[in-house]
Short mmCIF file of C-alpha atoms (C1' of nucleotides) in Angstrom, two decimals:
data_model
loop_
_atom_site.label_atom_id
_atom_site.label_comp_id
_atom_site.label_asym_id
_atom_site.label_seq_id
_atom_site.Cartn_x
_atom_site.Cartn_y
_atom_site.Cartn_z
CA UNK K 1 16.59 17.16 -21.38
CA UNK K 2 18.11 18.69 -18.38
CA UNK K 3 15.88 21.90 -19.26
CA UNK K 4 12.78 19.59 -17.89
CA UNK K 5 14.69 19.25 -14.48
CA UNK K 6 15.56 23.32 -14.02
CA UNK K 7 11.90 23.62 -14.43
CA UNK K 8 10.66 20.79 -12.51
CA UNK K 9 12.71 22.73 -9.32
CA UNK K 10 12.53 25.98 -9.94
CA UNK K 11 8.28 25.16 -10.22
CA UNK K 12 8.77 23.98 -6.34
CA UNK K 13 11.54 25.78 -5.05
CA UNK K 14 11.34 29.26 -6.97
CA UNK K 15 13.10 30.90 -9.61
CA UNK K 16 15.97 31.52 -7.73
CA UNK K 17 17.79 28.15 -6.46
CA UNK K 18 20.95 28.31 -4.84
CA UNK K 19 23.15 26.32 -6.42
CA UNK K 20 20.86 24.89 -9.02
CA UNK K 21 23.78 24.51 -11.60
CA UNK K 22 25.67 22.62 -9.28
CA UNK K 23 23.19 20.31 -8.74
CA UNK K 24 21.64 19.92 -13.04
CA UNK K 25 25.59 18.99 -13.55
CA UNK K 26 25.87 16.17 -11.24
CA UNK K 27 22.81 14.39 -13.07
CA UNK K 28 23.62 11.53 -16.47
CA UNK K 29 21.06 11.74 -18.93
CA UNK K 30 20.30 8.07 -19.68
CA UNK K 31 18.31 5.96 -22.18
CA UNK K 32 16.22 3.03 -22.06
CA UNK K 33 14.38 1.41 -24.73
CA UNK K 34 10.94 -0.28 -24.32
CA UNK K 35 11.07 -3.14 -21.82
CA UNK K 36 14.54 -2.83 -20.63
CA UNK K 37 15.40 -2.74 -17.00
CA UNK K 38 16.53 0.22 -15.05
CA UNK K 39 16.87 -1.94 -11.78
CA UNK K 40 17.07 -5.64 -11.47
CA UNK K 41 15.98 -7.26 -7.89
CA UNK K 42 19.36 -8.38 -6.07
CA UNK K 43 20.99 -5.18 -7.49
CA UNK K 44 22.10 -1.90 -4.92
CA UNK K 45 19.69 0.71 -6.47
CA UNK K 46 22.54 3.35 -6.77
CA UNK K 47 20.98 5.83 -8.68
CA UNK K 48 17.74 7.94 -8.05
CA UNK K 49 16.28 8.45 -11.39
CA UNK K 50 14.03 11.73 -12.37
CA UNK K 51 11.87 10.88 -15.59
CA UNK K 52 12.39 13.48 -18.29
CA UNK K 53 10.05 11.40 -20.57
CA UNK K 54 8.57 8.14 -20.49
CA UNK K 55 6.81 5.53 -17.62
CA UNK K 56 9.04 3.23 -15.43
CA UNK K 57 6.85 0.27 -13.94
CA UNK K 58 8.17 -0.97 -10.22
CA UNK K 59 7.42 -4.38 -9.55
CA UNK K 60 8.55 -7.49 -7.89
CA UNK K 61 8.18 -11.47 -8.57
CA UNK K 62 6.01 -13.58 -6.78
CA UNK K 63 6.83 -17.46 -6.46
CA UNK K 64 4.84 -17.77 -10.14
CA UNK K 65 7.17 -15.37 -11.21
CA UNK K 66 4.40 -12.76 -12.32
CA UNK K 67 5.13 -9.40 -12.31
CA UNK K 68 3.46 -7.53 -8.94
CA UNK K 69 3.48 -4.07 -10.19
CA UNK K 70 4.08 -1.50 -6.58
CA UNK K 71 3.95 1.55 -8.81
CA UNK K 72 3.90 2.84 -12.00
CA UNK K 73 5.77 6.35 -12.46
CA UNK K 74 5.39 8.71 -15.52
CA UNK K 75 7.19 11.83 -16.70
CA UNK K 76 8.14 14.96 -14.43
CA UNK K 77 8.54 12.30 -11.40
CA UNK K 78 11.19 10.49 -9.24
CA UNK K 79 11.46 7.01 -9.21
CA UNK K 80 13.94 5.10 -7.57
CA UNK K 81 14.01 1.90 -4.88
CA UNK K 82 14.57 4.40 -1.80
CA UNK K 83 14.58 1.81 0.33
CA UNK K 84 18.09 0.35 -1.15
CA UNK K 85 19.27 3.23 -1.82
CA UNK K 86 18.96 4.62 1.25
CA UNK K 87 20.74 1.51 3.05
CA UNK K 88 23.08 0.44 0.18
CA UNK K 89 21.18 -2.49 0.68
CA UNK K 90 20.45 -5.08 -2.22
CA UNK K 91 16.77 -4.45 -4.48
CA UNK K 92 13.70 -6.23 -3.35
CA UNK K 93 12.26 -4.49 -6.74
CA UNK K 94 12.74 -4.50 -10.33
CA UNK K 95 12.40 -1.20 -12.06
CA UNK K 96 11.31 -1.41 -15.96
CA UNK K 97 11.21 0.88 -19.09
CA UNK K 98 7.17 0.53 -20.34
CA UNK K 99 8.11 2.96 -22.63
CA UNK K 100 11.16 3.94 -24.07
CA UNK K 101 12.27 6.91 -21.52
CA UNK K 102 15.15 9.33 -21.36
CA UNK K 103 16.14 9.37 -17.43
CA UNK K 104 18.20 12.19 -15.67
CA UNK K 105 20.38 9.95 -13.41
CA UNK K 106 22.21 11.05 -9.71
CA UNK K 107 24.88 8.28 -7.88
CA UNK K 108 24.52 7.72 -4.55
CA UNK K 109 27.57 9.05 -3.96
CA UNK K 110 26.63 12.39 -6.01
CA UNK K 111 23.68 12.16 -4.09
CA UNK K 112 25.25 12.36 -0.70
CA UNK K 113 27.27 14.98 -1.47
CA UNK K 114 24.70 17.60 -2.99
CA UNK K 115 22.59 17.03 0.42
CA UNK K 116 25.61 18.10 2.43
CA UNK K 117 27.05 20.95 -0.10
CA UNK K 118 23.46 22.57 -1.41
CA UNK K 119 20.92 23.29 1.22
CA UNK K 120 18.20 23.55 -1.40
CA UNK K 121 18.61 19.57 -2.89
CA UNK K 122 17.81 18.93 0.88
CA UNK K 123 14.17 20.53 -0.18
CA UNK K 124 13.99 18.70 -3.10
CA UNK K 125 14.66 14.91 -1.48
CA UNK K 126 12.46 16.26 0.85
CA UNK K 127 9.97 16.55 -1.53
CA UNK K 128 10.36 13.68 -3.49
CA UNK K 129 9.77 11.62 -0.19
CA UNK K 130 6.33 13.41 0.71
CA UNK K 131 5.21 12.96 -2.87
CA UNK K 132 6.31 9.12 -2.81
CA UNK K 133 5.18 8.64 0.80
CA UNK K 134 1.48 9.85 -0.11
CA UNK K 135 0.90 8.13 -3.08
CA UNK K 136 1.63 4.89 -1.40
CA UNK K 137 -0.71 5.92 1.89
CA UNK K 138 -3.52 6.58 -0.94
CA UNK K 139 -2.67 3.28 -2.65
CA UNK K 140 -2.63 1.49 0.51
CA UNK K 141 -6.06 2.94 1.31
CA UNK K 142 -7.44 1.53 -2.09
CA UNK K 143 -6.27 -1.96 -0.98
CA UNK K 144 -7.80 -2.41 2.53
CA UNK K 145 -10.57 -0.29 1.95
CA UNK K 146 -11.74 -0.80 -2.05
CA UNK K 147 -13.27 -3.74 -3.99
CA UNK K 148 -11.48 -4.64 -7.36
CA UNK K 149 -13.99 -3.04 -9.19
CA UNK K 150 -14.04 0.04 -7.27
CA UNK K 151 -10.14 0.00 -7.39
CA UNK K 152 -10.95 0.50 -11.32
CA UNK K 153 -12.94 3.27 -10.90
CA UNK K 154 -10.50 4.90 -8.28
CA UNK K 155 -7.62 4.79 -11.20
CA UNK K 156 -10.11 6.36 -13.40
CA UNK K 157 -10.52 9.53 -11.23
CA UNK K 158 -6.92 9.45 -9.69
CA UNK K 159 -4.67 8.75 -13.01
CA UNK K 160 -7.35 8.47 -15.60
CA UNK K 161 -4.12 9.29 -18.38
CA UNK K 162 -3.28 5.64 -17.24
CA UNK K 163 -6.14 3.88 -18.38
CA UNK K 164 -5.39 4.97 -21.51
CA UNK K 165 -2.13 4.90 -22.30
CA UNK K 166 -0.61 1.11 -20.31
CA UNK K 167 -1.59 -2.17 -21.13
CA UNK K 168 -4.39 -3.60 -19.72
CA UNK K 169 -2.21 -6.49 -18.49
CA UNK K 170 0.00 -3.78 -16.85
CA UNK K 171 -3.23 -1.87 -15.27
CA UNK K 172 -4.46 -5.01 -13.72
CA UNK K 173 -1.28 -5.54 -12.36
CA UNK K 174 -1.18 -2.29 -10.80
CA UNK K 175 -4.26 -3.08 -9.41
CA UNK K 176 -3.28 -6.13 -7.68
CA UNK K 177 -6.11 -8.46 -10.06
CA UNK K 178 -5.28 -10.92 -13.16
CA UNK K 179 -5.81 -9.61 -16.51
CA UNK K 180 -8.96 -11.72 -17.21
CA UNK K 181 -10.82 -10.35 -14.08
CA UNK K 182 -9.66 -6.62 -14.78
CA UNK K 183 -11.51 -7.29 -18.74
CA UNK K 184 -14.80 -8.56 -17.41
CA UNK K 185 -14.95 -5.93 -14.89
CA UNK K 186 -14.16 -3.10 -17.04
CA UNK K 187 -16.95 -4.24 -19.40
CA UNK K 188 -19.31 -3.86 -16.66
CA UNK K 189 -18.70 -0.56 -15.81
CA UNK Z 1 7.68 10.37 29.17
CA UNK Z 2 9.87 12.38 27.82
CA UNK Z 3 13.27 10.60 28.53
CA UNK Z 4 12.13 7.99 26.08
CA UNK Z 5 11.47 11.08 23.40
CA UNK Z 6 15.45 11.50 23.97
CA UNK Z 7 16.52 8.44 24.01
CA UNK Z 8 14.97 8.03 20.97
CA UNK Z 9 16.63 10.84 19.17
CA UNK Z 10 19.80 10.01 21.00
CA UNK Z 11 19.78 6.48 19.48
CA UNK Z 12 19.59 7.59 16.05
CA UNK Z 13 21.76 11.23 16.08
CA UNK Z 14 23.67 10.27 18.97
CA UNK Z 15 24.15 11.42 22.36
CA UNK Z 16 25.59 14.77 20.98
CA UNK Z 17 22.72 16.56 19.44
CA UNK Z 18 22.51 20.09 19.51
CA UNK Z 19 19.11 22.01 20.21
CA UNK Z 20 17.95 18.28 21.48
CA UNK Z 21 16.66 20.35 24.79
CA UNK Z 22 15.08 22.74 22.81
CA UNK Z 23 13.07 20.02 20.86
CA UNK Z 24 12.16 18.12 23.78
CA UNK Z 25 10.75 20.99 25.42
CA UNK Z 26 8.49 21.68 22.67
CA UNK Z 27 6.56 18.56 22.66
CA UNK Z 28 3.05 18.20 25.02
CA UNK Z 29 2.31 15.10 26.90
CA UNK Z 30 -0.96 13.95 26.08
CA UNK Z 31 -2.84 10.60 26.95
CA UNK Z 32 -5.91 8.90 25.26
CA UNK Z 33 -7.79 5.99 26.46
CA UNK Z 34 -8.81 3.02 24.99
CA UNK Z 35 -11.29 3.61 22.29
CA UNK Z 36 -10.55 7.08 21.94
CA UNK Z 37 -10.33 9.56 18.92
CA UNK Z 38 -6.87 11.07 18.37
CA UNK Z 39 -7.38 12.22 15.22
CA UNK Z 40 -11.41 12.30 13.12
CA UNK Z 41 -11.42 12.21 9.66
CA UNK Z 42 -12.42 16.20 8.27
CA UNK Z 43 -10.53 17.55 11.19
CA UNK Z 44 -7.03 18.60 10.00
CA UNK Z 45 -3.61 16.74 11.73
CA UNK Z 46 -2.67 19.89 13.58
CA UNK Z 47 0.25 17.22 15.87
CA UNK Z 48 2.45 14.65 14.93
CA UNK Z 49 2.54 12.28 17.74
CA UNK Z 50 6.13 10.25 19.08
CA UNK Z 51 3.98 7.30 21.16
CA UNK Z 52 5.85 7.05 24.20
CA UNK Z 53 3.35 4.07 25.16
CA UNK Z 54 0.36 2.27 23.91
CA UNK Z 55 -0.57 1.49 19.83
CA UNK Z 56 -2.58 3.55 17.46
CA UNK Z 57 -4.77 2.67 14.94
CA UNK Z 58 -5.00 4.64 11.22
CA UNK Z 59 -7.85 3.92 9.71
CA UNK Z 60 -10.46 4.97 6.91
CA UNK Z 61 -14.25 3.99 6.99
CA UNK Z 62 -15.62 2.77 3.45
CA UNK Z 63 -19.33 3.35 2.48
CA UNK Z 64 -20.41 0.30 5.02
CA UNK Z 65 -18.69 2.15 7.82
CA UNK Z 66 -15.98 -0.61 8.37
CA UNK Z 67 -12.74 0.65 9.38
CA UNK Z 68 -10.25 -0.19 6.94
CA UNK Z 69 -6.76 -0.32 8.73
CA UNK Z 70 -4.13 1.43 7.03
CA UNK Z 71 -1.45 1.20 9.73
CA UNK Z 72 -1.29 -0.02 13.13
CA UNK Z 73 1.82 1.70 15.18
CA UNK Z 74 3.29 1.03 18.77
CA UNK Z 75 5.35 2.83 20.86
CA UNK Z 76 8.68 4.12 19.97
CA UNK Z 77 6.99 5.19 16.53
CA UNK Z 78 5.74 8.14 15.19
CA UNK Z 79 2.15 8.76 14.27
CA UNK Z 80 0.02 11.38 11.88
CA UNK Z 81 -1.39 11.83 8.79
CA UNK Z 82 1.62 13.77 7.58
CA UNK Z 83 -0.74 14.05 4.14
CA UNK Z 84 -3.11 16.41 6.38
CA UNK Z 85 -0.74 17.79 8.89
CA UNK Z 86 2.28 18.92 5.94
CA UNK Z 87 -0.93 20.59 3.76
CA UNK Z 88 -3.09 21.93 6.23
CA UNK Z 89 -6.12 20.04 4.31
CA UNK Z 90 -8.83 18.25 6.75
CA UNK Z 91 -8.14 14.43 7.32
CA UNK Z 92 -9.29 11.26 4.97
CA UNK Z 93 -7.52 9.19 7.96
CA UNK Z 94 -9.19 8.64 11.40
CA UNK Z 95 -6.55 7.78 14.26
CA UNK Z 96 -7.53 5.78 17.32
CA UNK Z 97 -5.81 4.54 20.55
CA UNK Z 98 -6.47 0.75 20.18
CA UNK Z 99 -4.72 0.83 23.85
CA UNK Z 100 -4.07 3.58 26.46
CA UNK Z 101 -1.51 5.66 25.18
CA UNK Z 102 0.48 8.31 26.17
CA UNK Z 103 1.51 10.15 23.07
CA UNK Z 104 3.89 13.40 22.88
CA UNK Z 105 2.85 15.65 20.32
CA UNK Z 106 4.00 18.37 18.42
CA UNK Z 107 2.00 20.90 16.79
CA UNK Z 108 2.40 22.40 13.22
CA UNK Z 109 3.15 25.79 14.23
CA UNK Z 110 6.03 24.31 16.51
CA UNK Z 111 7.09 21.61 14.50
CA UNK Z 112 7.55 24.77 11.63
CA UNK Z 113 9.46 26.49 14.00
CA UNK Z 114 11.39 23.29 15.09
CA UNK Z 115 12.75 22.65 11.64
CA UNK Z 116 13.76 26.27 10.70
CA UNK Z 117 15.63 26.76 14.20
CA UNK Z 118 16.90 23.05 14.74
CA UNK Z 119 18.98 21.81 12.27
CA UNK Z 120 18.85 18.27 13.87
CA UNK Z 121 15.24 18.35 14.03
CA UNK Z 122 15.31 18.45 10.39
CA UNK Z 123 16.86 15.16 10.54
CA UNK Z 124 14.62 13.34 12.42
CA UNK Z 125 11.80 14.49 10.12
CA UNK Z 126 13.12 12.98 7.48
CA UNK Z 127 13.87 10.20 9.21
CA UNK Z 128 10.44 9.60 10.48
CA UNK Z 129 9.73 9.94 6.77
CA UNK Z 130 11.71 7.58 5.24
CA UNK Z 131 10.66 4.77 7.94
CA UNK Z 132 6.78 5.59 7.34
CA UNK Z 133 7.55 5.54 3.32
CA UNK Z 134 9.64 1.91 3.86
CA UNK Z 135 6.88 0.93 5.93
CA UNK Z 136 4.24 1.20 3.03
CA UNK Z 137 6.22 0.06 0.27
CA UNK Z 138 6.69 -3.28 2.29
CA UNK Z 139 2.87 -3.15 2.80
CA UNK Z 140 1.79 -2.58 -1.01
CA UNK Z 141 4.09 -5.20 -1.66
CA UNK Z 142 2.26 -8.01 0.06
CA UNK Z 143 -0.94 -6.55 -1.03
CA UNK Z 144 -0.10 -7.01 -4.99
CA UNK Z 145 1.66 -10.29 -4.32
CA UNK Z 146 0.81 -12.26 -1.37
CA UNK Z 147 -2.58 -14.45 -1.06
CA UNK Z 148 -4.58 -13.40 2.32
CA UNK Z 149 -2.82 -16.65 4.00
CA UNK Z 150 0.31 -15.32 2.90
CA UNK Z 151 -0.14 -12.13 4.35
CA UNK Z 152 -1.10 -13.29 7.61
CA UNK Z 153 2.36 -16.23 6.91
CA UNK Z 154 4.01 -12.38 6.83
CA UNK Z 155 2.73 -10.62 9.35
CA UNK Z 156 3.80 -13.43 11.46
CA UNK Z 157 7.28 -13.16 10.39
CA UNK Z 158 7.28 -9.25 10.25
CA UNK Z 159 5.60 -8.03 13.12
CA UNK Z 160 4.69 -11.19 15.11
CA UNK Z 161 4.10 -9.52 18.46
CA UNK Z 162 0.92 -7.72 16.78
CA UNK Z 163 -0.74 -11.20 16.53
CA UNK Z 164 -0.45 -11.45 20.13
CA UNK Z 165 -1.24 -8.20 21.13
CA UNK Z 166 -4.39 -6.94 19.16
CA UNK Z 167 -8.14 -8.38 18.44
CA UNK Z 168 -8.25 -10.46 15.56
CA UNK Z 169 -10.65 -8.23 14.05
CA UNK Z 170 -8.18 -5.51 14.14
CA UNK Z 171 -5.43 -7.58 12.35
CA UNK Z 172 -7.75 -8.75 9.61
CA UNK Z 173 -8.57 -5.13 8.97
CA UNK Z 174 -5.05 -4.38 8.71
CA UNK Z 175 -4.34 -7.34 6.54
CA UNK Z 176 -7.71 -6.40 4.54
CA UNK Z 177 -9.57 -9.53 4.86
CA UNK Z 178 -12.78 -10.30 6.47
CA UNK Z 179 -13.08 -11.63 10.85
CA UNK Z 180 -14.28 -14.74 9.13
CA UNK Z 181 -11.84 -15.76 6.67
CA UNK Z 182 -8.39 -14.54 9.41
CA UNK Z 183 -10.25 -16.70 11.90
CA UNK Z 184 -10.66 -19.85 9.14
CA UNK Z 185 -7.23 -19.04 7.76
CA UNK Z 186 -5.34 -18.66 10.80
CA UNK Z 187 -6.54 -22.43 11.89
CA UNK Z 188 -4.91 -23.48 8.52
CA UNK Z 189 -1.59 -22.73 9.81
"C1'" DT A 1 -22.22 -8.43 40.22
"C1'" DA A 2 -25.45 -8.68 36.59
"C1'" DA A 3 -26.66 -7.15 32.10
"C1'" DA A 4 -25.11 -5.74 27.81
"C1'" DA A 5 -21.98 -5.51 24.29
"C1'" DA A 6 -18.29 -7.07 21.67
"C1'" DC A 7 -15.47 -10.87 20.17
"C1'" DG A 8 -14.14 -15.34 18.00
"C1'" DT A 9 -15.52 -19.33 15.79
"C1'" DT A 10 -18.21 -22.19 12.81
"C1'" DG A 11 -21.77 -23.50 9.27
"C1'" DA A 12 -24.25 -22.63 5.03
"C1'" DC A 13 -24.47 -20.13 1.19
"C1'" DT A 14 -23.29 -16.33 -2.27
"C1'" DT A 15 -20.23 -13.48 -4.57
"C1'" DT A 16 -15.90 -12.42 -6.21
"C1'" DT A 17 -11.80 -13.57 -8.24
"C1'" DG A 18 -8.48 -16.74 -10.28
"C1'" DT A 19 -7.13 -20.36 -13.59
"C1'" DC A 20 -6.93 -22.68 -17.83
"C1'" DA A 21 -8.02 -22.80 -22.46
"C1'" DA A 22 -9.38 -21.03 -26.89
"C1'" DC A 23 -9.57 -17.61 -30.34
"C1'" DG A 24 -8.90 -13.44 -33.02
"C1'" DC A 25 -6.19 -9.41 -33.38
"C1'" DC A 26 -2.35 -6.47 -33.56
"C1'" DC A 27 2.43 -5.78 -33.77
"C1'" DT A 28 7.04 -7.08 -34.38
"C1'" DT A 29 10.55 -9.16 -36.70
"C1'" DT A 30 12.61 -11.60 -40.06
"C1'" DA R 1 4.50 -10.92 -46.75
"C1'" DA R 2 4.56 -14.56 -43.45
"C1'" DA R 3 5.49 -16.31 -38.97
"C1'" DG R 4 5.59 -15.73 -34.28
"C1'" DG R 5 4.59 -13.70 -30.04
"C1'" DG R 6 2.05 -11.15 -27.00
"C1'" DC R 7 -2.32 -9.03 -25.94
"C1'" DG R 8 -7.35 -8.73 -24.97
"C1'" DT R 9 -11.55 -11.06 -24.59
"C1'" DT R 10 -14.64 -14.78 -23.49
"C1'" DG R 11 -16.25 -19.32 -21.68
"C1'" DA R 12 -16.20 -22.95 -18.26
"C1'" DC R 13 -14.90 -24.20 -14.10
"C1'" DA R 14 -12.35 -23.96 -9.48
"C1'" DA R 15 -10.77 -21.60 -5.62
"C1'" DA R 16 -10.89 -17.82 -2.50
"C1'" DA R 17 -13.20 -14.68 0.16
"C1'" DG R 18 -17.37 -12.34 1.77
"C1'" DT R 19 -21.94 -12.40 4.02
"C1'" DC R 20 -25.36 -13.71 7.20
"C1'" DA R 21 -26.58 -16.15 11.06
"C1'" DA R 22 -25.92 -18.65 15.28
"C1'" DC R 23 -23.62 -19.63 19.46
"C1'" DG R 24 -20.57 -19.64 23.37
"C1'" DT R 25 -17.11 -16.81 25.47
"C1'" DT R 26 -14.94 -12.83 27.06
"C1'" DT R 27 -14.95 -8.12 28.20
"C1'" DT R 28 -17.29 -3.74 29.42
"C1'" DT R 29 -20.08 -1.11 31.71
"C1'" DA R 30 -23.81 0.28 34.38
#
DNA sequence: TAAAAACGTTGACTTTTGTCAACGCCCTTT
DNA sequence: AAAGGGCGTTGACAAAAGTCAACGTTTTTA
């Protein structure tokens, strides 16, 4: 699978990437089966995780203990807790396996060194956080600024391949609503 | 206003950092009164702003021309839609000094030039990445999980010296809730 | 300083959303 | 194949939040 990371890079950085082997080697390809957990809340997130195939869902537990999805992450993206991983600090979030998913896996420490040693993985962290930071500035702007049904129709235009292929009970999630409200207002639409 | 510029980048890269003279150099001094425009939605983010004093507002209007808060940020922050000003594509985001600010900008063609010739520059970039992307993650959070009188229980707890400092209507904008219900849910607490 | 505008609160009412329960359906899993 | 669990929908009702209006207060501004 580590063919689907050369090209994911070389599409943003060019053909020619200094030091491109060095950095495909220090990635694990890992596997997770439907439903299991990458990340459990409490844990260091020590490992930033590109998606080769598959859909991790990032959520955390409210006092009801329902699942509060923050983002929902399919294949050819990065998905990680930044946050903890960043500080070495413990997970506020849970990451799960919606699908079953083959993950290309860097350590921290891996990490750490690849941004000192290869000038290009700078770029691509770079990257990662401009991509991450926008999507949540857009999904922030859907909460203060967006009805629940007009949330729905904002998913349709922004990630219509959603709609289609998550639960409903997931979607709703996503879109900060229950399950029951998310049915009757789809109907209506 | 520019000593607190450097002490800001001294307190995070140290007191060492090379080029910092350079960098400080590069940034304009500019100040907005209260009320005004520092950014219109359409127009592109041509700065990135450090906010030596005063507090911004981000904001997006929805088809009944409220302004929908996305972030509120006070001095010793950074400021800009880094969507607009890292693609060159005109604004979604309006920007507004809620206060009189002075603000120290940087513009793109600068801030370009910055990070190719300043390797410490580079740095703080990230850096003010990272905290902006943080910033939102905590701030989808509550959205997905919190009830509006918990949000307003965690803005309290967060960033209590906003409650103090800004118009309630601003502070139910930012917490996405009506004038009404922050003023009914406020007396709750 | 006086007029105008904006703000904050409250009441009455409407709309939106959540909760609980029931039911059929699909999908595992044994 | 049968049992069990989870999912999606719907109904009835409750709770939460929005809207509109009024009013006194504070803040701007002319």
């Amino acid at each position: 699978m580590i063919h689907l990371l050369r090209q994911h890079i070389q599409n943003r950085l060019g053909d020619d990437v200094e030091g491109l082997d060095k950095v495909l080697a220090t990635f694990e390809e890992r596997h997770f089966k439907r439903g299991e957990l990458v990340l459990k809340q409490g844990d260091c997130c020590t490992y930033v995780y590109y998606i080769a195939t598959g859909c991790l869902q990032v959520f955390i537990y409210d006092a009801d203990i329902n699942e509060n999805t923050r983002d929902i992450v399919t294949e050819d993206n990065w998905c990680a807790d930044l946050t903890s991983f960043g500080s070495g600090q413990p997970s506020a979030e849970n990451i799960k396996a919606v699908e079953p998913c083959v993950l290309l896996a860097v350590s921290r420490p891996n990490f750490q060194q690849l941004m000192q040693t290869v000038p290009q993985f700078d770029k691509v962290y770079r990257q990662i956080l401009e991509a991450s930071y926008a999507n949540s500035v857009y999904r922030i702007n859907t909460f203060v600024s967006l009805s629940a049904l007009d949330r729905i129709k904002w998913l349709m235009d922004y990630r219509p391949k959603l709609m289609s292929r998550l639960s409903n009970k997931l979607i709703a999630s996503y879109l900060g609503i229950s399950q029951e409200t998310f049915s009757r207002l789809k109907a209506k639409i």
